[in-house]
PDB file of C-alpha atoms and ligand atoms in Angstrom:
ATOM      1  CA  MET O   1     121.123 100.577 181.950  1.00  0.00           C
ATOM      2  CA  ASP O   2     118.990 102.391 179.467  1.00  0.00           C
ATOM      3  CA  LYS O   3     120.691 104.668 177.015  1.00  0.00           C
ATOM      4  CA  ILE O   4     119.088 107.972 177.443  1.00  0.00           C
ATOM      5  CA  ALA O   5     119.898 110.989 175.227  1.00  0.00           C
ATOM      6  CA  ILE O   6     118.756 114.534 174.919  1.00  0.00           C
ATOM      7  CA  PHE O   7     118.680 116.600 171.675  1.00  0.00           C
ATOM      8  CA  PRO O   8     118.488 120.209 172.889  1.00  0.00           C
ATOM      9  CA  GLY O   9     117.704 123.172 170.692  1.00  0.00           C
ATOM     10  CA  SER O  10     115.486 126.181 170.083  1.00  0.00           C
ATOM     11  CA  PHE O  11     113.431 124.449 167.205  1.00  0.00           C
ATOM     12  CA  ASP O  12     112.064 127.881 166.202  1.00  0.00           C
ATOM     13  CA  PRO O  13     110.800 126.112 164.171  1.00  0.00           C
ATOM     14  CA  ILE O  14     111.868 122.569 163.643  1.00  0.00           C
ATOM     15  CA  THR O  15     113.358 121.983 160.117  1.00  0.00           C
ATOM     16  CA  ARG O  16     113.944 118.950 157.954  1.00  0.00           C
ATOM     17  CA  GLY O  17     117.574 119.128 159.074  1.00  0.00           C
ATOM     18  CA  HIS O  18     116.653 118.608 162.772  1.00  0.00           C
ATOM     19  CA  GLU O  19     114.098 115.889 161.843  1.00  0.00           C
ATOM     20  CA  ASP O  20     116.807 114.037 159.768  1.00  0.00           C
ATOM     21  CA  VAL O  21     119.325 113.958 162.555  1.00  0.00           C
ATOM     22  CA  ILE O  22     116.843 113.061 165.331  1.00  0.00           C
ATOM     23  CA  THR O  23     115.281 110.160 163.414  1.00  0.00           C
ATOM     24  CA  ARG O  24     118.728 108.808 162.555  1.00  0.00           C
ATOM     25  CA  ALA O  25     119.527 108.729 166.295  1.00  0.00           C
ATOM     26  CA  VAL O  26     116.410 106.776 167.250  1.00  0.00           C
ATOM     27  CA  PRO O  27     117.777 103.198 166.699  1.00  0.00           C
ATOM     28  CA  LEU O  28     120.871 104.003 168.760  1.00  0.00           C
ATOM     29  CA  PHE O  29     119.176 104.907 172.090  1.00  0.00           C
ATOM     30  CA  ASP O  30     116.386 103.553 174.417  1.00  0.00           C
ATOM     31  CA  LYS O  31     114.976 107.066 174.923  1.00  0.00           C
ATOM     32  CA  ILE O  32     115.495 110.486 173.367  1.00  0.00           C
ATOM     33  CA  PHE O  33     114.263 113.701 174.861  1.00  0.00           C
ATOM     34  CA  VAL O  34     113.917 116.336 172.250  1.00  0.00           C
ATOM     35  CA  SER O  35     113.975 119.346 174.491  1.00  0.00           C
ATOM     36  CA  ILE O  36     113.420 123.059 173.917  1.00  0.00           C
ATOM     37  CA  GLY O  37     115.934 124.998 175.942  1.00  0.00           C
ATOM     38  CA  ILE O  38     113.986 128.114 177.211  1.00  0.00           C
ATOM     39  CA  ASN O  39     115.938 131.341 177.103  1.00  0.00           C
ATOM     40  CA  ARG O  40     113.675 134.092 178.369  1.00  0.00           C
ATOM     41  CA  GLU O  41     115.996 136.794 177.085  1.00  0.00           C
ATOM     42  CA  LYS O  42     115.812 135.578 173.482  1.00  0.00           C
ATOM     43  CA  LYS O  43     112.960 136.855 171.236  1.00  0.00           C
ATOM     44  CA  ASN O  44     111.380 133.800 169.552  1.00  0.00           C
ATOM     45  CA  TYR O  45     109.250 133.683 166.492  1.00  0.00           C
ATOM     46  CA  PHE O  46     107.086 130.777 167.631  1.00  0.00           C
ATOM     47  CA  SER O  47     105.868 130.456 171.242  1.00  0.00           C
ATOM     48  CA  ILE O  48     107.192 127.592 173.434  1.00  0.00           C
ATOM     49  CA  GLU O  49     103.673 126.055 173.224  1.00  0.00           C
ATOM     50  CA  GLU O  50     103.664 126.243 169.421  1.00  0.00           C
ATOM     51  CA  ARG O  51     107.137 124.730 169.150  1.00  0.00           C
ATOM     52  CA  VAL O  52     106.242 121.946 171.563  1.00  0.00           C
ATOM     53  CA  GLY O  53     103.140 121.249 169.405  1.00  0.00           C
ATOM     54  CA  PHE O  54     105.188 121.081 166.234  1.00  0.00           C
ATOM     55  CA  LEU O  55     107.683 118.641 167.784  1.00  0.00           C
ATOM     56  CA  LYS O  56     104.849 116.464 169.112  1.00  0.00           C
ATOM     57  CA  THR O  57     103.269 116.322 165.651  1.00  0.00           C
ATOM     58  CA  VAL O  58     106.502 115.434 163.930  1.00  0.00           C
ATOM     59  CA  PHE O  59     107.598 112.709 166.345  1.00  0.00           C
ATOM     60  CA  ALA O  60     104.219 111.279 167.219  1.00  0.00           C
ATOM     61  CA  LYS O  61     104.977 107.861 165.682  1.00  0.00           C
ATOM     62  CA  TYR O  62     108.334 107.442 167.705  1.00  0.00           C
ATOM     63  CA  PRO O  63     107.545 105.941 171.135  1.00  0.00           C
ATOM     64  CA  LYS O  64     111.127 106.426 172.112  1.00  0.00           C
ATOM     65  CA  ILE O  65     110.956 110.155 171.672  1.00  0.00           C
ATOM     66  CA  GLU O  66     109.611 112.492 174.431  1.00  0.00           C
ATOM     67  CA  ILE O  67     109.184 116.262 173.924  1.00  0.00           C
ATOM     68  CA  ASP O  68     110.122 118.377 176.747  1.00  0.00           C
ATOM     69  CA  THR O  69     111.246 121.852 177.764  1.00  0.00           C
ATOM     70  CA  TYR O  70     113.911 123.036 180.256  1.00  0.00           C
ATOM     71  CA  GLU O  71     115.463 126.123 181.745  1.00  0.00           C
ATOM     72  CA  GLY O  72     118.958 126.497 183.091  1.00  0.00           C
ATOM     73  CA  LEU O  73     122.034 124.546 182.307  1.00  0.00           C
ATOM     74  CA  THR O  74     121.782 121.651 179.816  1.00  0.00           C
ATOM     75  CA  VAL O  75     123.969 119.373 182.092  1.00  0.00           C
ATOM     76  CA  ASP O  76     121.569 120.016 185.079  1.00  0.00           C
ATOM     77  CA  TYR O  77     118.701 119.004 182.828  1.00  0.00           C
ATOM     78  CA  CYS O  78     120.593 115.779 181.775  1.00  0.00           C
ATOM     79  CA  ARG O  79     121.037 114.935 185.379  1.00  0.00           C
ATOM     80  CA  LYS O  80     117.329 115.462 186.078  1.00  0.00           C
ATOM     81  CA  VAL O  81     116.163 113.222 183.241  1.00  0.00           C
ATOM     82  CA  GLY O  82     118.987 110.683 183.720  1.00  0.00           C
ATOM     83  CA  ALA O  83     120.584 111.290 180.275  1.00  0.00           C
ATOM     84  CA  GLN O  84     124.097 110.138 179.535  1.00  0.00           C
ATOM     85  CA  TYR O  85     124.291 111.583 176.009  1.00  0.00           C
ATOM     86  CA  ILE O  86     123.716 115.010 174.400  1.00  0.00           C
ATOM     87  CA  LEU O  87     123.038 114.828 170.623  1.00  0.00           C
ATOM     88  CA  ARG O  88     123.843 117.646 168.217  1.00  0.00           C
ATOM     89  CA  GLY O  89     124.073 118.165 164.494  1.00  0.00           C
ATOM     90  CA  LEU O  90     127.089 119.306 162.568  1.00  0.00           C
ATOM     91  CA  ARG O  91     126.560 121.219 159.373  1.00  0.00           C
ATOM     92  CA  THR O  92     129.804 123.220 158.828  1.00  0.00           C
ATOM     93  CA  SER O  93     133.118 123.895 160.463  1.00  0.00           C
ATOM     94  CA  ALA O  94     131.507 126.865 162.166  1.00  0.00           C
ATOM     95  CA  ASP O  95     129.050 124.514 163.854  1.00  0.00           C
ATOM     96  CA  PHE O  96     132.084 122.360 164.855  1.00  0.00           C
ATOM     97  CA  GLU O  97     133.910 125.226 166.563  1.00  0.00           C
ATOM     98  CA  PHE O  98     130.731 126.363 168.361  1.00  0.00           C
ATOM     99  CA  GLU O  99     129.861 122.866 169.469  1.00  0.00           C
ATOM    100  CA  ARG O 100     133.363 121.973 170.466  1.00  0.00           C
ATOM    101  CA  SER O 101     133.563 124.558 173.147  1.00  0.00           C
ATOM    102  CA  ILE O 102     130.044 123.834 174.561  1.00  0.00           C
ATOM    103  CA  GLY O 103     130.734 120.085 174.487  1.00  0.00           C
ATOM    104  CA  GLN O 104     134.085 120.466 176.226  1.00  0.00           C
ATOM    105  CA  VAL O 105     132.615 122.719 178.936  1.00  0.00           C
ATOM    106  CA  ASN O 106     129.737 120.378 179.428  1.00  0.00           C
ATOM    107  CA  LYS O 107     132.144 117.542 179.906  1.00  0.00           C
ATOM    108  CA  LYS O 108     133.934 119.560 182.586  1.00  0.00           C
ATOM    109  CA  LEU O 109     130.687 120.316 184.387  1.00  0.00           C
ATOM    110  CA  PHE O 110     129.304 116.698 184.028  1.00  0.00           C
ATOM    111  CA  PRO O 111     132.203 114.269 183.367  1.00  0.00           C
ATOM    112  CA  GLU O 112     129.790 111.311 182.754  1.00  0.00           C
ATOM    113  CA  ILE O 113     128.120 113.082 179.818  1.00  0.00           C
ATOM    114  CA  GLU O 114     129.190 112.359 176.218  1.00  0.00           C
ATOM    115  CA  THR O 115     128.197 114.705 173.397  1.00  0.00           C
ATOM    116  CA  ILE O 116     127.543 112.862 170.106  1.00  0.00           C
ATOM    117  CA  PHE O 117     127.566 114.602 166.777  1.00  0.00           C
ATOM    118  CA  PHE O 118     125.723 113.696 163.612  1.00  0.00           C
ATOM    119  CA  LEU O 119     126.864 114.895 160.255  1.00  0.00           C
ATOM    120  CA  THR O 120     124.072 116.561 158.368  1.00  0.00           C
ATOM    121  CA  HIS O 121     123.045 115.221 155.072  1.00  0.00           C
ATOM    122  CA  PRO O 122     124.539 117.483 152.359  1.00  0.00           C
ATOM    123  CA  GLU O 123     121.107 118.574 151.217  1.00  0.00           C
ATOM    124  CA  PHE O 124     120.425 120.165 154.647  1.00  0.00           C
ATOM    125  CA  THR O 125     123.777 121.873 155.149  1.00  0.00           C
ATOM    126  CA  SER O 126     122.536 125.342 154.406  1.00  0.00           C
ATOM    127  CA  LEU O 127     119.233 124.865 156.232  1.00  0.00           C
ATOM    128  CA  ASN O 128     118.576 126.474 159.576  1.00  0.00           C
ATOM    129  CA  SER O 129     115.547 127.764 161.515  1.00  0.00           C
ATOM    130  CA  SER O 130     116.351 131.385 160.663  1.00  0.00           C
ATOM    131  CA  VAL O 131     116.108 130.781 156.952  1.00  0.00           C
ATOM    132  CA  VAL O 132     112.668 129.381 157.562  1.00  0.00           C
ATOM    133  CA  ARG O 133     111.644 132.352 159.757  1.00  0.00           C
ATOM    134  CA  ASP O 134     112.868 134.749 157.082  1.00  0.00           C
ATOM    135  CA  ILE O 135     110.789 133.054 154.426  1.00  0.00           C
ATOM    136  CA  LEU O 136     107.708 132.971 156.706  1.00  0.00           C
ATOM    137  CA  SER O 137     107.998 136.545 157.846  1.00  0.00           C
ATOM    138  CA  HIS O 138     107.959 137.581 154.118  1.00  0.00           C
ATOM    139  CA  GLY O 139     104.985 135.452 153.301  1.00  0.00           C
ATOM    140  CA  GLY O 140     106.941 132.839 151.380  1.00  0.00           C
ATOM    141  CA  ASP O 141     106.353 129.055 151.193  1.00  0.00           C
ATOM    142  CA  ALA O 142     108.715 127.257 153.546  1.00  0.00           C
ATOM    143  CA  SER O 143     107.059 123.809 153.308  1.00  0.00           C
ATOM    144  CA  MET O 144     110.106 122.241 151.550  1.00  0.00           C
ATOM    145  CA  PHE O 145     112.264 123.016 154.547  1.00  0.00           C
ATOM    146  CA  ILE O 146     109.989 121.865 157.347  1.00  0.00           C
ATOM    147  CA  PRO O 147     108.883 118.234 158.108  1.00  0.00           C
ATOM    148  CA  GLU O 148     106.532 116.878 155.466  1.00  0.00           C
ATOM    149  CA  GLY O 149     102.922 117.446 156.350  1.00  0.00           C
ATOM    150  CA  LEU O 150     103.650 119.945 159.236  1.00  0.00           C
ATOM    151  CA  ILE O 151     101.549 123.005 159.197  1.00  0.00           C
ATOM    152  CA  LEU O 152     103.036 125.944 161.083  1.00  0.00           C
ATOM    153  CA  GLY O 153     100.690 128.354 162.694  1.00  0.00           C
TER     154      GLY O 153
HETATM  155  P1  ADP S 201     120.329 126.386 168.612  1.00  0.00           P
HETATM  156  O1  ADP S 201     119.312 127.517 168.744  1.00  0.00           O
HETATM  157  O2  ADP S 201     120.771 125.896 169.986  1.00  0.00           O
HETATM  158  O3  ADP S 201     121.331 126.507 167.531  1.00  0.00           O
HETATM  159  P2  ADP S 201     118.832 124.762 166.892  1.00  0.00           P
HETATM  160  O4  ADP S 201     117.418 124.382 167.218  1.00  0.00           O
HETATM  161  O5  ADP S 201     118.954 125.754 165.802  1.00  0.00           O
HETATM  162  O6  ADP S 201     119.375 125.277 168.310  1.00  0.00           O
HETATM  163  O7  ADP S 201     119.730 123.521 166.607  1.00  0.00           O
HETATM  164  C1  ADP S 201     119.795 122.432 167.438  1.00  0.00           C
HETATM  165  C2  ADP S 201     120.738 121.454 166.946  1.00  0.00           C
HETATM  166  O8  ADP S 201     120.261 121.012 165.660  1.00  0.00           O
HETATM  167  C3  ADP S 201     122.169 121.962 166.721  1.00  0.00           C
HETATM  168  O9  ADP S 201     123.073 120.858 167.033  1.00  0.00           O
HETATM  169  C4  ADP S 201     122.274 122.191 165.189  1.00  0.00           C
HETATM  170  O10 ADP S 201     123.537 121.990 164.770  1.00  0.00           O
HETATM  171  C5  ADP S 201     121.261 121.163 164.700  1.00  0.00           C
HETATM  172  N1  ADP S 201     120.829 121.488 163.417  1.00  0.00           N
HETATM  173  C6  ADP S 201     120.157 122.690 163.048  1.00  0.00           C
HETATM  174  N2  ADP S 201     119.852 122.640 161.752  1.00  0.00           N
HETATM  175  C7  ADP S 201     120.468 121.426 161.190  1.00  0.00           C
HETATM  176  C8  ADP S 201     120.529 120.878 159.886  1.00  0.00           C
HETATM  177  N3  ADP S 201     119.990 121.550 158.867  1.00  0.00           N
HETATM  178  N4  ADP S 201     121.124 119.700 159.734  1.00  0.00           N
HETATM  179  C9  ADP S 201     121.590 119.112 160.834  1.00  0.00           C
HETATM  180  N5  ADP S 201     121.590 119.538 162.134  1.00  0.00           N
HETATM  181  C10 ADP S 201     120.950 120.738 162.228  1.00  0.00           C
END
């Protein structure tokens, strides 16, 4: 049976931290869906179409990676695409506490699913999408925090 994983997130926008974790997961799975969870109540900086475009650019050279979007429960989406694994990154103990409860609830909802965590490289520990959005909204240069060569907007 193929090992199929999803890496869900907002990716508003993708950062070097996301890129690092996702590329490290590539050798471990047959297929990885990098999927934007759509939350219509949340105000986003980049549109869904823009975020999909960024992800497609960054992961174009990885045939195992598919870019997708979904609405609703992550476990329902896992069932739909046949994924047995949910991948997440851990930066700090705050991430751990947040992820622990989601992971445990997801396991209750879908007992066959396993959540797998990747420790971030120390250089990316303080990096998140909101830092990038702050820099961009003030006209700063965020290129060192986003995947090399990616042009936002
Ligand atoms: P969400 O909006 O659900 O937090 P994000 O797109 O910000 O989604 O993050 C998705 C996943 O990427 C989460 O597991 C998060 O911990 C991980 N992640 C975000 N930034 C980094 C980083 N700098 N290093 C490693 N993992 C990260």
